[in-house]
Amino acid sequence: MITAGLDIGSRTIELVVLDENRPVFTRRSETSFDYLEQVRELLSETEYDRILVTGYGRHLVAREFGMGHVTEIKAHATGVHHLVPEARTILDIGGQDTKVISLDEQGRVVAFEMNDRCSAGTGRFFEVMAQALACRIGEFGDLALSGCNRLYISSMCTVFAETEVVALRARGEAPEDVARAVVVSVVHRVSSMIRRVGLREKAVFCGGVARNKAVVQILAQELGCGLFVPEAPDFTGAMGAAILARGS
């Protein structure tokens, strides 16, 4: 059976098509204002027997295209358990939300915490901080890793944190030190979420922010354990939806 999973995120859309749980087609594009048309174009590129949609925009897409839908928590849990069966803790930091999920040995969700009320510490947060530092988002991690731990960002509100970053640059602080302070502030926030849910190894880090090497390294040091990052950390939600589509 050919199954497909769509993850409609606030910043990107991912599509995964599986043939008996083996990926045969993947696509990723930035979410536009008219994401229904984007979905229509993405689906025109492939064929499938069953499909499920997850993510931020799942309800509208499910209604428009007559698809079933599944929560982001269940989709990411299924996708990560498929890729890393020994995973017990999942951290997913996407474009505008952060999720921590605890799994049992069968990959079932036993606890989770989700922050979707603001963009603090998410991909959008890092985009704004990178712009304030005149740095490309793809280079932010390397910049932060070259900095020193001597500055502090007190606010996790995107607007106030940007103001702090601009003020630090205005007084002549090095951009790498400011970037590191931004990462450390995010790590403190995320590690608190993980500890509230309960850290158990193996811990898997997915979502677009998992591509930020500084966040991965400094968070691993803060938690005192390794963090496994899948080869395509953005696609675990779509992968999980495609797997679940078999039983839909």
JSON list of C-alpha atoms in Angstrom, two decimals:
[
{"chain": "A", "resi": 1, "resn": "MET", "atom": "CA", "xyz": [0.00, 0.00, 0.00]},
{"chain": "A", "resi": 2, "resn": "ILE", "atom": "CA", "xyz": [1.21, 3.52, -0.84]},
{"chain": "A", "resi": 3, "resn": "THR", "atom": "CA", "xyz": [0.51, 5.98, 1.98]},
{"chain": "A", "resi": 4, "resn": "ALA", "atom": "CA", "xyz": [1.19, 9.69, 2.33]},
{"chain": "A", "resi": 5, "resn": "GLY", "atom": "CA", "xyz": [1.60, 12.10, 5.24]},
{"chain": "A", "resi": 6, "resn": "LEU", "atom": "CA", "xyz": [1.32, 15.88, 5.11]},
{"chain": "A", "resi": 7, "resn": "ASP", "atom": "CA", "xyz": [2.63, 18.13, 7.88]},
{"chain": "A", "resi": 8, "resn": "ILE", "atom": "CA", "xyz": [1.20, 21.65, 7.50]},
{"chain": "A", "resi": 9, "resn": "GLY", "atom": "CA", "xyz": [3.45, 23.77, 9.70]},
{"chain": "A", "resi": 10, "resn": "SER", "atom": "CA", "xyz": [3.32, 27.51, 10.24]},
{"chain": "A", "resi": 11, "resn": "ARG", "atom": "CA", "xyz": [6.67, 27.94, 8.45]},
{"chain": "A", "resi": 12, "resn": "THR", "atom": "CA", "xyz": [7.02, 24.89, 6.20]},
{"chain": "A", "resi": 13, "resn": "ILE", "atom": "CA", "xyz": [4.99, 22.07, 4.64]},
{"chain": "A", "resi": 14, "resn": "GLU", "atom": "CA", "xyz": [6.42, 18.55, 4.41]},
{"chain": "A", "resi": 15, "resn": "LEU", "atom": "CA", "xyz": [5.08, 15.66, 2.35]},
{"chain": "A", "resi": 16, "resn": "VAL", "atom": "CA", "xyz": [6.25, 12.06, 2.73]},
{"chain": "A", "resi": 17, "resn": "VAL", "atom": "CA", "xyz": [5.04, 9.13, 0.61]},
{"chain": "A", "resi": 18, "resn": "LEU", "atom": "CA", "xyz": [5.77, 5.59, 1.79]},
{"chain": "A", "resi": 19, "resn": "ASP", "atom": "CA", "xyz": [5.63, 2.24, 0.01]},
{"chain": "A", "resi": 20, "resn": "GLU", "atom": "CA", "xyz": [5.20, -0.30, 2.85]},
{"chain": "A", "resi": 21, "resn": "ASN", "atom": "CA", "xyz": [6.87, 2.19, 5.25]},
{"chain": "A", "resi": 22, "resn": "ARG", "atom": "CA", "xyz": [9.78, 2.83, 2.85]},
{"chain": "A", "resi": 23, "resn": "PRO", "atom": "CA", "xyz": [10.09, 6.49, 1.73]},
{"chain": "A", "resi": 24, "resn": "VAL", "atom": "CA", "xyz": [9.64, 6.84, -2.04]},
{"chain": "A", "resi": 25, "resn": "PHE", "atom": "CA", "xyz": [8.86, 10.56, -2.31]},
{"chain": "A", "resi": 26, "resn": "THR", "atom": "CA", "xyz": [9.49, 13.61, -0.10]},
{"chain": "A", "resi": 27, "resn": "ARG", "atom": "CA", "xyz": [8.91, 17.32, -0.62]},
{"chain": "A", "resi": 28, "resn": "ARG", "atom": "CA", "xyz": [9.33, 20.42, 1.56]},
{"chain": "A", "resi": 29, "resn": "SER", "atom": "CA", "xyz": [8.29, 23.99, 0.85]},
{"chain": "A", "resi": 30, "resn": "GLU", "atom": "CA", "xyz": [7.87, 27.19, 2.83]},
{"chain": "A", "resi": 31, "resn": "THR", "atom": "CA", "xyz": [4.29, 27.82, 3.91]},
{"chain": "A", "resi": 32, "resn": "SER", "atom": "CA", "xyz": [2.69, 30.62, 1.91]},
{"chain": "A", "resi": 33, "resn": "PHE", "atom": "CA", "xyz": [-0.44, 32.64, 2.51]},
{"chain": "A", "resi": 34, "resn": "ASP", "atom": "CA", "xyz": [-2.35, 30.34, 0.11]},
{"chain": "A", "resi": 35, "resn": "TYR", "atom": "CA", "xyz": [-1.17, 27.01, 1.47]},
{"chain": "A", "resi": 36, "resn": "LEU", "atom": "CA", "xyz": [-4.22, 25.16, 0.12]},
{"chain": "A", "resi": 37, "resn": "GLU", "atom": "CA", "xyz": [-2.93, 25.80, -3.41]},
{"chain": "A", "resi": 38, "resn": "GLN", "atom": "CA", "xyz": [0.53, 24.66, -2.28]},
{"chain": "A", "resi": 39, "resn": "VAL", "atom": "CA", "xyz": [-0.94, 21.40, -1.02]},
{"chain": "A", "resi": 40, "resn": "ARG", "atom": "CA", "xyz": [-2.81, 20.94, -4.30]},
{"chain": "A", "resi": 41, "resn": "GLU", "atom": "CA", "xyz": [0.44, 21.36, -6.25]},
{"chain": "A", "resi": 42, "resn": "LEU", "atom": "CA", "xyz": [2.40, 19.06, -3.95]},
{"chain": "A", "resi": 43, "resn": "LEU", "atom": "CA", "xyz": [-0.17, 16.28, -4.20]},
{"chain": "A", "resi": 44, "resn": "SER", "atom": "CA", "xyz": [-0.28, 16.59, -8.01]},
{"chain": "A", "resi": 45, "resn": "GLU", "atom": "CA", "xyz": [3.35, 15.40, -8.09]},
{"chain": "A", "resi": 46, "resn": "THR", "atom": "CA", "xyz": [2.68, 11.97, -6.62]},
{"chain": "A", "resi": 47, "resn": "GLU", "atom": "CA", "xyz": [0.11, 9.19, -6.13]},
{"chain": "A", "resi": 48, "resn": "TYR", "atom": "CA", "xyz": [-1.01, 7.33, -3.03]},
{"chain": "A", "resi": 49, "resn": "ASP", "atom": "CA", "xyz": [-3.74, 5.04, -1.72]},
{"chain": "A", "resi": 50, "resn": "ARG", "atom": "CA", "xyz": [-4.32, 6.71, 1.65]},
{"chain": "A", "resi": 51, "resn": "ILE", "atom": "CA", "xyz": [-3.27, 10.00, 3.23]},
{"chain": "A", "resi": 52, "resn": "LEU", "atom": "CA", "xyz": [-3.39, 11.72, 6.63]},
{"chain": "A", "resi": 53, "resn": "VAL", "atom": "CA", "xyz": [-2.62, 15.34, 7.43]},
{"chain": "A", "resi": 54, "resn": "THR", "atom": "CA", "xyz": [-1.13, 16.75, 10.63]},
{"chain": "A", "resi": 55, "resn": "GLY", "atom": "CA", "xyz": [0.29, 20.05, 11.84]},
{"chain": "A", "resi": 56, "resn": "TYR", "atom": "CA", "xyz": [-0.86, 23.59, 12.43]},
{"chain": "A", "resi": 57, "resn": "GLY", "atom": "CA", "xyz": [-3.10, 23.78, 9.33]},
{"chain": "A", "resi": 58, "resn": "ARG", "atom": "CA", "xyz": [-4.44, 20.23, 9.39]},
{"chain": "A", "resi": 59, "resn": "HIS", "atom": "CA", "xyz": [-8.10, 21.06, 10.06]},
{"chain": "A", "resi": 60, "resn": "LEU", "atom": "CA", "xyz": [-8.49, 23.38, 7.06]},
{"chain": "A", "resi": 61, "resn": "VAL", "atom": "CA", "xyz": [-6.62, 21.03, 4.70]},
{"chain": "A", "resi": 62, "resn": "ALA", "atom": "CA", "xyz": [-8.57, 17.99, 5.94]},
{"chain": "A", "resi": 63, "resn": "ARG", "atom": "CA", "xyz": [-11.85, 19.80, 5.34]},
{"chain": "A", "resi": 64, "resn": "GLU", "atom": "CA", "xyz": [-10.85, 21.18, 1.92]},
{"chain": "A", "resi": 65, "resn": "PHE", "atom": "CA", "xyz": [-9.41, 17.90, 0.55]},
{"chain": "A", "resi": 66, "resn": "GLY", "atom": "CA", "xyz": [-11.57, 15.39, 2.44]},
{"chain": "A", "resi": 67, "resn": "MET", "atom": "CA", "xyz": [-8.60, 13.87, 4.31]},
{"chain": "A", "resi": 68, "resn": "GLY", "atom": "CA", "xyz": [-8.35, 12.34, 7.74]},
{"chain": "A", "resi": 69, "resn": "HIS", "atom": "CA", "xyz": [-6.17, 14.18, 10.24]},
{"chain": "A", "resi": 70, "resn": "VAL", "atom": "CA", "xyz": [-4.04, 13.32, 13.25]},
{"chain": "A", "resi": 71, "resn": "THR", "atom": "CA", "xyz": [-2.56, 15.40, 16.07]},
{"chain": "A", "resi": 72, "resn": "GLU", "atom": "CA", "xyz": [1.03, 16.59, 15.84]},
{"chain": "A", "resi": 73, "resn": "ILE", "atom": "CA", "xyz": [1.87, 14.78, 19.08]},
{"chain": "A", "resi": 74, "resn": "LYS", "atom": "CA", "xyz": [0.75, 11.39, 17.74]},
{"chain": "A", "resi": 75, "resn": "ALA", "atom": "CA", "xyz": [2.31, 11.98, 14.32]},
{"chain": "A", "resi": 76, "resn": "HIS", "atom": "CA", "xyz": [5.73, 12.90, 15.73]},
{"chain": "A", "resi": 77, "resn": "ALA", "atom": "CA", "xyz": [5.62, 10.06, 18.25]},
{"chain": "A", "resi": 78, "resn": "THR", "atom": "CA", "xyz": [4.86, 7.56, 15.46]},
{"chain": "A", "resi": 79, "resn": "GLY", "atom": "CA", "xyz": [7.46, 8.97, 13.09]},
{"chain": "A", "resi": 80, "resn": "VAL", "atom": "CA", "xyz": [10.24, 9.05, 15.68]},
{"chain": "A", "resi": 81, "resn": "HIS", "atom": "CA", "xyz": [9.40, 5.57, 17.05]},
{"chain": "A", "resi": 82, "resn": "HIS", "atom": "CA", "xyz": [9.62, 4.23, 13.48]},
{"chain": "A", "resi": 83, "resn": "LEU", "atom": "CA", "xyz": [13.03, 5.83, 12.92]},
{"chain": "A", "resi": 84, "resn": "VAL", "atom": "CA", "xyz": [14.44, 5.30, 16.45]},
{"chain": "A", "resi": 85, "resn": "PRO", "atom": "CA", "xyz": [12.55, 2.50, 18.27]},
{"chain": "A", "resi": 86, "resn": "GLU", "atom": "CA", "xyz": [14.58, 3.03, 21.46]},
{"chain": "A", "resi": 87, "resn": "ALA", "atom": "CA", "xyz": [13.52, 6.70, 21.72]},
{"chain": "A", "resi": 88, "resn": "ARG", "atom": "CA", "xyz": [11.83, 7.58, 25.02]},
{"chain": "A", "resi": 89, "resn": "THR", "atom": "CA", "xyz": [11.94, 11.41, 24.91]},
{"chain": "A", "resi": 90, "resn": "ILE", "atom": "CA", "xyz": [11.21, 13.59, 21.88]},
{"chain": "A", "resi": 91, "resn": "LEU", "atom": "CA", "xyz": [11.93, 17.30, 21.61]},
{"chain": "A", "resi": 92, "resn": "ASP", "atom": "CA", "xyz": [10.39, 18.96, 18.57]},
{"chain": "A", "resi": 93, "resn": "ILE", "atom": "CA", "xyz": [11.02, 22.67, 17.98]},
{"chain": "A", "resi": 94, "resn": "GLY", "atom": "CA", "xyz": [9.22, 23.86, 14.90]},
{"chain": "A", "resi": 95, "resn": "GLY", "atom": "CA", "xyz": [8.48, 27.21, 13.33]},
{"chain": "A", "resi": 96, "resn": "GLN", "atom": "CA", "xyz": [6.20, 28.49, 16.07]},
{"chain": "A", "resi": 97, "resn": "ASP", "atom": "CA", "xyz": [5.81, 25.83, 18.75]},
{"chain": "A", "resi": 98, "resn": "THR", "atom": "CA", "xyz": [7.81, 23.52, 20.98]},
{"chain": "A", "resi": 99, "resn": "LYS", "atom": "CA", "xyz": [6.78, 20.00, 21.99]},
{"chain": "A", "resi": 100, "resn": "VAL", "atom": "CA", "xyz": [8.26, 17.54, 24.48]},
{"chain": "A", "resi": 101, "resn": "ILE", "atom": "CA", "xyz": [6.87, 13.99, 24.29]},
{"chain": "A", "resi": 102, "resn": "SER", "atom": "CA", "xyz": [7.56, 10.99, 26.50]},
{"chain": "A", "resi": 103, "resn": "LEU", "atom": "CA", "xyz": [7.13, 7.51, 24.94]},
{"chain": "A", "resi": 104, "resn": "ASP", "atom": "CA", "xyz": [6.88, 3.99, 26.33]},
{"chain": "A", "resi": 105, "resn": "GLU", "atom": "CA", "xyz": [8.61, 0.94, 24.84]},
{"chain": "A", "resi": 106, "resn": "GLN", "atom": "CA", "xyz": [5.84, 0.50, 22.24]},
{"chain": "A", "resi": 107, "resn": "GLY", "atom": "CA", "xyz": [6.06, 4.12, 21.10]},
{"chain": "A", "resi": 108, "resn": "ARG", "atom": "CA", "xyz": [2.85, 5.16, 22.85]},
{"chain": "A", "resi": 109, "resn": "VAL", "atom": "CA", "xyz": [2.62, 8.70, 24.24]},
{"chain": "A", "resi": 110, "resn": "VAL", "atom": "CA", "xyz": [2.68, 8.65, 28.06]},
{"chain": "A", "resi": 111, "resn": "ALA", "atom": "CA", "xyz": [3.15, 12.40, 28.68]},
{"chain": "A", "resi": 112, "resn": "PHE", "atom": "CA", "xyz": [3.71, 15.58, 26.72]},
{"chain": "A", "resi": 113, "resn": "GLU", "atom": "CA", "xyz": [3.97, 19.34, 27.05]},
{"chain": "A", "resi": 114, "resn": "MET", "atom": "CA", "xyz": [3.42, 21.78, 24.21]},
{"chain": "A", "resi": 115, "resn": "ASN", "atom": "CA", "xyz": [4.04, 25.48, 23.97]},
{"chain": "A", "resi": 116, "resn": "ASP", "atom": "CA", "xyz": [2.03, 26.96, 21.11]},
{"chain": "A", "resi": 117, "resn": "ARG", "atom": "CA", "xyz": [1.04, 30.24, 22.76]},
{"chain": "A", "resi": 118, "resn": "CYS", "atom": "CA", "xyz": [4.00, 32.27, 21.53]},
{"chain": "A", "resi": 119, "resn": "SER", "atom": "CA", "xyz": [7.04, 31.87, 19.30]},
{"chain": "A", "resi": 120, "resn": "ALA", "atom": "CA", "xyz": [9.59, 32.09, 22.14]},
{"chain": "A", "resi": 121, "resn": "GLY", "atom": "CA", "xyz": [12.52, 29.80, 21.43]},
{"chain": "A", "resi": 122, "resn": "THR", "atom": "CA", "xyz": [11.09, 28.50, 18.13]},
{"chain": "A", "resi": 123, "resn": "GLY", "atom": "CA", "xyz": [12.29, 28.68, 14.56]},
{"chain": "A", "resi": 124, "resn": "ARG", "atom": "CA", "xyz": [10.62, 32.06, 14.09]},
{"chain": "A", "resi": 125, "resn": "PHE", "atom": "CA", "xyz": [12.39, 33.33, 17.24]},
{"chain": "A", "resi": 126, "resn": "PHE", "atom": "CA", "xyz": [15.77, 32.37, 15.76]},
{"chain": "A", "resi": 127, "resn": "GLU", "atom": "CA", "xyz": [14.90, 33.96, 12.42]},
{"chain": "A", "resi": 128, "resn": "VAL", "atom": "CA", "xyz": [14.20, 37.29, 14.13]},
{"chain": "A", "resi": 129, "resn": "MET", "atom": "CA", "xyz": [17.40, 37.09, 16.22]},
{"chain": "A", "resi": 130, "resn": "ALA", "atom": "CA", "xyz": [19.45, 36.22, 13.12]},
{"chain": "A", "resi": 131, "resn": "GLN", "atom": "CA", "xyz": [18.06, 39.26, 11.31]},
{"chain": "A", "resi": 132, "resn": "ALA", "atom": "CA", "xyz": [18.94, 41.45, 14.29]},
{"chain": "A", "resi": 133, "resn": "LEU", "atom": "CA", "xyz": [22.51, 40.15, 14.08]},
{"chain": "A", "resi": 134, "resn": "ALA", "atom": "CA", "xyz": [22.65, 40.45, 10.26]},
{"chain": "A", "resi": 135, "resn": "CYS", "atom": "CA", "xyz": [23.34, 36.72, 10.11]},
{"chain": "A", "resi": 136, "resn": "ARG", "atom": "CA", "xyz": [21.88, 34.04, 7.84]},
{"chain": "A", "resi": 137, "resn": "ILE", "atom": "CA", "xyz": [19.71, 31.60, 9.76]},
{"chain": "A", "resi": 138, "resn": "GLY", "atom": "CA", "xyz": [21.77, 28.67, 8.48]},
{"chain": "A", "resi": 139, "resn": "GLU", "atom": "CA", "xyz": [24.93, 30.24, 9.96]},
{"chain": "A", "resi": 140, "resn": "PHE", "atom": "CA", "xyz": [23.47, 31.14, 13.36]},
{"chain": "A", "resi": 141, "resn": "GLY", "atom": "CA", "xyz": [24.57, 27.90, 15.05]},
{"chain": "A", "resi": 142, "resn": "ASP", "atom": "CA", "xyz": [28.20, 28.22, 13.98]},
{"chain": "A", "resi": 143, "resn": "LEU", "atom": "CA", "xyz": [28.20, 31.87, 15.05]},
{"chain": "A", "resi": 144, "resn": "ALA", "atom": "CA", "xyz": [26.89, 30.96, 18.52]},
{"chain": "A", "resi": 145, "resn": "LEU", "atom": "CA", "xyz": [29.40, 28.12, 18.94]},
{"chain": "A", "resi": 146, "resn": "SER", "atom": "CA", "xyz": [32.25, 30.58, 18.35]},
{"chain": "A", "resi": 147, "resn": "GLY", "atom": "CA", "xyz": [30.99, 32.90, 21.13]},
{"chain": "A", "resi": 148, "resn": "CYS", "atom": "CA", "xyz": [31.67, 33.05, 24.86]},
{"chain": "A", "resi": 149, "resn": "ASN", "atom": "CA", "xyz": [29.32, 32.58, 27.81]},
{"chain": "A", "resi": 150, "resn": "ARG", "atom": "CA", "xyz": [29.45, 36.08, 29.24]},
{"chain": "A", "resi": 151, "resn": "LEU", "atom": "CA", "xyz": [26.15, 37.73, 28.17]},
{"chain": "A", "resi": 152, "resn": "TYR", "atom": "CA", "xyz": [22.56, 37.11, 29.20]},
{"chain": "A", "resi": 153, "resn": "ILE", "atom": "CA", "xyz": [19.21, 37.54, 27.42]},
{"chain": "A", "resi": 154, "resn": "SER", "atom": "CA", "xyz": [16.55, 38.06, 30.08]},
{"chain": "A", "resi": 155, "resn": "SER", "atom": "CA", "xyz": [13.38, 37.96, 27.99]},
{"chain": "A", "resi": 156, "resn": "MET", "atom": "CA", "xyz": [12.03, 35.07, 25.90]},
{"chain": "A", "resi": 157, "resn": "CYS", "atom": "CA", "xyz": [9.41, 37.26, 24.27]},
{"chain": "A", "resi": 158, "resn": "THR", "atom": "CA", "xyz": [10.52, 37.59, 20.64]},
{"chain": "A", "resi": 159, "resn": "VAL", "atom": "CA", "xyz": [9.93, 41.35, 20.55]},
{"chain": "A", "resi": 160, "resn": "PHE", "atom": "CA", "xyz": [11.70, 42.10, 23.86]},
{"chain": "A", "resi": 161, "resn": "ALA", "atom": "CA", "xyz": [14.54, 39.65, 23.15]},
{"chain": "A", "resi": 162, "resn": "GLU", "atom": "CA", "xyz": [15.14, 41.35, 19.77]},
{"chain": "A", "resi": 163, "resn": "THR", "atom": "CA", "xyz": [15.32, 44.70, 21.61]},
{"chain": "A", "resi": 164, "resn": "GLU", "atom": "CA", "xyz": [17.93, 43.23, 23.98]},
{"chain": "A", "resi": 165, "resn": "VAL", "atom": "CA", "xyz": [19.97, 41.88, 21.06]},
{"chain": "A", "resi": 166, "resn": "VAL", "atom": "CA", "xyz": [19.92, 45.26, 19.31]},
{"chain": "A", "resi": 167, "resn": "ALA", "atom": "CA", "xyz": [20.94, 46.99, 22.56]},
{"chain": "A", "resi": 168, "resn": "LEU", "atom": "CA", "xyz": [23.83, 44.57, 23.12]},
{"chain": "A", "resi": 169, "resn": "ARG", "atom": "CA", "xyz": [25.11, 45.19, 19.59]},
{"chain": "A", "resi": 170, "resn": "ALA", "atom": "CA", "xyz": [24.71, 48.95, 20.07]},
{"chain": "A", "resi": 171, "resn": "ARG", "atom": "CA", "xyz": [27.07, 48.86, 23.06]},
{"chain": "A", "resi": 172, "resn": "GLY", "atom": "CA", "xyz": [29.64, 46.98, 21.01]},
{"chain": "A", "resi": 173, "resn": "GLU", "atom": "CA", "xyz": [29.20, 43.38, 22.15]},
{"chain": "A", "resi": 174, "resn": "ALA", "atom": "CA", "xyz": [30.51, 40.79, 19.70]},
{"chain": "A", "resi": 175, "resn": "PRO", "atom": "CA", "xyz": [27.76, 39.17, 17.55]},
{"chain": "A", "resi": 176, "resn": "GLU", "atom": "CA", "xyz": [29.03, 35.67, 18.36]},
{"chain": "A", "resi": 177, "resn": "ASP", "atom": "CA", "xyz": [28.69, 36.33, 22.10]},
{"chain": "A", "resi": 178, "resn": "VAL", "atom": "CA", "xyz": [25.18, 37.73, 21.60]},
{"chain": "A", "resi": 179, "resn": "ALA", "atom": "CA", "xyz": [24.22, 34.71, 19.46]},
{"chain": "A", "resi": 180, "resn": "ARG", "atom": "CA", "xyz": [25.47, 32.35, 22.16]},
{"chain": "A", "resi": 181, "resn": "ALA", "atom": "CA", "xyz": [23.45, 34.22, 24.78]},
{"chain": "A", "resi": 182, "resn": "VAL", "atom": "CA", "xyz": [20.33, 33.77, 22.62]},
{"chain": "A", "resi": 183, "resn": "VAL", "atom": "CA", "xyz": [20.96, 30.02, 22.35]},
{"chain": "A", "resi": 184, "resn": "VAL", "atom": "CA", "xyz": [21.64, 29.65, 26.08]},
{"chain": "A", "resi": 185, "resn": "SER", "atom": "CA", "xyz": [18.37, 31.45, 26.92]},
{"chain": "A", "resi": 186, "resn": "VAL", "atom": "CA", "xyz": [16.45, 29.06, 24.66]},
{"chain": "A", "resi": 187, "resn": "VAL", "atom": "CA", "xyz": [18.25, 26.03, 26.11]},
{"chain": "A", "resi": 188, "resn": "HIS", "atom": "CA", "xyz": [17.30, 27.04, 29.67]},
{"chain": "A", "resi": 189, "resn": "ARG", "atom": "CA", "xyz": [13.65, 27.32, 28.66]},
{"chain": "A", "resi": 190, "resn": "VAL", "atom": "CA", "xyz": [13.55, 24.04, 26.71]},
{"chain": "A", "resi": 191, "resn": "SER", "atom": "CA", "xyz": [15.45, 22.05, 29.33]},
{"chain": "A", "resi": 192, "resn": "SER", "atom": "CA", "xyz": [12.86, 23.10, 31.94]},
{"chain": "A", "resi": 193, "resn": "MET", "atom": "CA", "xyz": [10.09, 21.75, 29.68]},
{"chain": "A", "resi": 194, "resn": "ILE", "atom": "CA", "xyz": [11.96, 18.47, 29.22]},
{"chain": "A", "resi": 195, "resn": "ARG", "atom": "CA", "xyz": [12.50, 18.02, 32.97]},
{"chain": "A", "resi": 196, "resn": "ARG", "atom": "CA", "xyz": [8.81, 18.69, 33.69]},
{"chain": "A", "resi": 197, "resn": "VAL", "atom": "CA", "xyz": [7.81, 15.91, 31.27]},
{"chain": "A", "resi": 198, "resn": "GLY", "atom": "CA", "xyz": [10.67, 13.68, 32.46]},
{"chain": "A", "resi": 199, "resn": "LEU", "atom": "CA", "xyz": [13.94, 13.07, 30.64]},
{"chain": "A", "resi": 200, "resn": "ARG", "atom": "CA", "xyz": [14.54, 9.46, 29.65]},
{"chain": "A", "resi": 201, "resn": "GLU", "atom": "CA", "xyz": [17.08, 8.23, 27.14]},
{"chain": "A", "resi": 202, "resn": "LYS", "atom": "CA", "xyz": [17.24, 7.84, 24.26]},
{"chain": "A", "resi": 203, "resn": "ALA", "atom": "CA", "xyz": [16.37, 11.49, 23.59]},
{"chain": "A", "resi": 204, "resn": "VAL", "atom": "CA", "xyz": [15.59, 12.52, 20.00]},
{"chain": "A", "resi": 205, "resn": "PHE", "atom": "CA", "xyz": [15.63, 16.12, 18.78]},
{"chain": "A", "resi": 206, "resn": "CYS", "atom": "CA", "xyz": [13.53, 16.87, 15.67]},
{"chain": "A", "resi": 207, "resn": "GLY", "atom": "CA", "xyz": [12.01, 19.89, 13.94]},
{"chain": "A", "resi": 208, "resn": "GLY", "atom": "CA", "xyz": [13.81, 22.61, 12.01]},
{"chain": "A", "resi": 209, "resn": "VAL", "atom": "CA", "xyz": [15.69, 23.98, 15.05]},
{"chain": "A", "resi": 210, "resn": "ALA", "atom": "CA", "xyz": [17.40, 20.58, 15.40]},
{"chain": "A", "resi": 211, "resn": "ARG", "atom": "CA", "xyz": [19.56, 21.74, 12.45]},
{"chain": "A", "resi": 212, "resn": "ASN", "atom": "CA", "xyz": [21.05, 24.44, 14.71]},
{"chain": "A", "resi": 213, "resn": "LYS", "atom": "CA", "xyz": [24.29, 22.83, 15.92]},
{"chain": "A", "resi": 214, "resn": "ALA", "atom": "CA", "xyz": [24.68, 25.24, 18.83]},
{"chain": "A", "resi": 215, "resn": "VAL", "atom": "CA", "xyz": [21.25, 24.41, 20.27]},
{"chain": "A", "resi": 216, "resn": "VAL", "atom": "CA", "xyz": [21.97, 20.67, 19.98]},
{"chain": "A", "resi": 217, "resn": "GLN", "atom": "CA", "xyz": [25.40, 20.90, 21.60]},
{"chain": "A", "resi": 218, "resn": "ILE", "atom": "CA", "xyz": [24.57, 23.30, 24.42]},
{"chain": "A", "resi": 219, "resn": "LEU", "atom": "CA", "xyz": [21.27, 21.55, 25.22]},
{"chain": "A", "resi": 220, "resn": "ALA", "atom": "CA", "xyz": [23.04, 18.17, 25.40]},
{"chain": "A", "resi": 221, "resn": "GLN", "atom": "CA", "xyz": [25.54, 19.68, 27.85]},
{"chain": "A", "resi": 222, "resn": "GLU", "atom": "CA", "xyz": [22.72, 21.18, 29.93]},
{"chain": "A", "resi": 223, "resn": "LEU", "atom": "CA", "xyz": [20.83, 17.87, 30.08]},
{"chain": "A", "resi": 224, "resn": "GLY", "atom": "CA", "xyz": [23.92, 15.74, 30.57]},
{"chain": "A", "resi": 225, "resn": "CYS", "atom": "CA", "xyz": [22.97, 13.28, 27.84]},
{"chain": "A", "resi": 226, "resn": "GLY", "atom": "CA", "xyz": [23.33, 12.83, 24.11]},
{"chain": "A", "resi": 227, "resn": "LEU", "atom": "CA", "xyz": [20.67, 14.05, 21.69]},
{"chain": "A", "resi": 228, "resn": "PHE", "atom": "CA", "xyz": [20.02, 12.04, 18.54]},
{"chain": "A", "resi": 229, "resn": "VAL", "atom": "CA", "xyz": [19.07, 14.16, 15.52]},
{"chain": "A", "resi": 230, "resn": "PRO", "atom": "CA", "xyz": [17.48, 12.24, 12.61]},
{"chain": "A", "resi": 231, "resn": "GLU", "atom": "CA", "xyz": [18.94, 12.76, 9.14]},
{"chain": "A", "resi": 232, "resn": "ALA", "atom": "CA", "xyz": [15.82, 14.74, 8.12]},
{"chain": "A", "resi": 233, "resn": "PRO", "atom": "CA", "xyz": [14.54, 16.18, 11.45]},
{"chain": "A", "resi": 234, "resn": "ASP", "atom": "CA", "xyz": [11.84, 18.27, 9.74]},
{"chain": "A", "resi": 235, "resn": "PHE", "atom": "CA", "xyz": [10.05, 15.24, 8.29]},
{"chain": "A", "resi": 236, "resn": "THR", "atom": "CA", "xyz": [9.20, 13.15, 11.37]},
{"chain": "A", "resi": 237, "resn": "GLY", "atom": "CA", "xyz": [5.64, 14.51, 11.64]},
{"chain": "A", "resi": 238, "resn": "ALA", "atom": "CA", "xyz": [4.85, 13.81, 7.98]},
{"chain": "A", "resi": 239, "resn": "MET", "atom": "CA", "xyz": [6.51, 10.41, 8.30]},
{"chain": "A", "resi": 240, "resn": "GLY", "atom": "CA", "xyz": [4.33, 9.54, 11.27]},
{"chain": "A", "resi": 241, "resn": "ALA", "atom": "CA", "xyz": [1.17, 10.67, 9.47]},
{"chain": "A", "resi": 242, "resn": "ALA", "atom": "CA", "xyz": [2.08, 8.51, 6.48]},
{"chain": "A", "resi": 243, "resn": "ILE", "atom": "CA", "xyz": [2.59, 5.46, 8.72]},
{"chain": "A", "resi": 244, "resn": "LEU", "atom": "CA", "xyz": [-0.71, 6.06, 10.53]},
{"chain": "A", "resi": 245, "resn": "ALA", "atom": "CA", "xyz": [-2.49, 6.42, 7.18]},
{"chain": "A", "resi": 246, "resn": "ARG", "atom": "CA", "xyz": [-2.18, 2.64, 6.71]},
{"chain": "A", "resi": 247, "resn": "GLY", "atom": "CA", "xyz": [-4.73, 2.09, 9.47]},
{"chain": "A", "resi": 248, "resn": "SER", "atom": "CA", "xyz": [-6.97, 5.05, 8.65]}
]
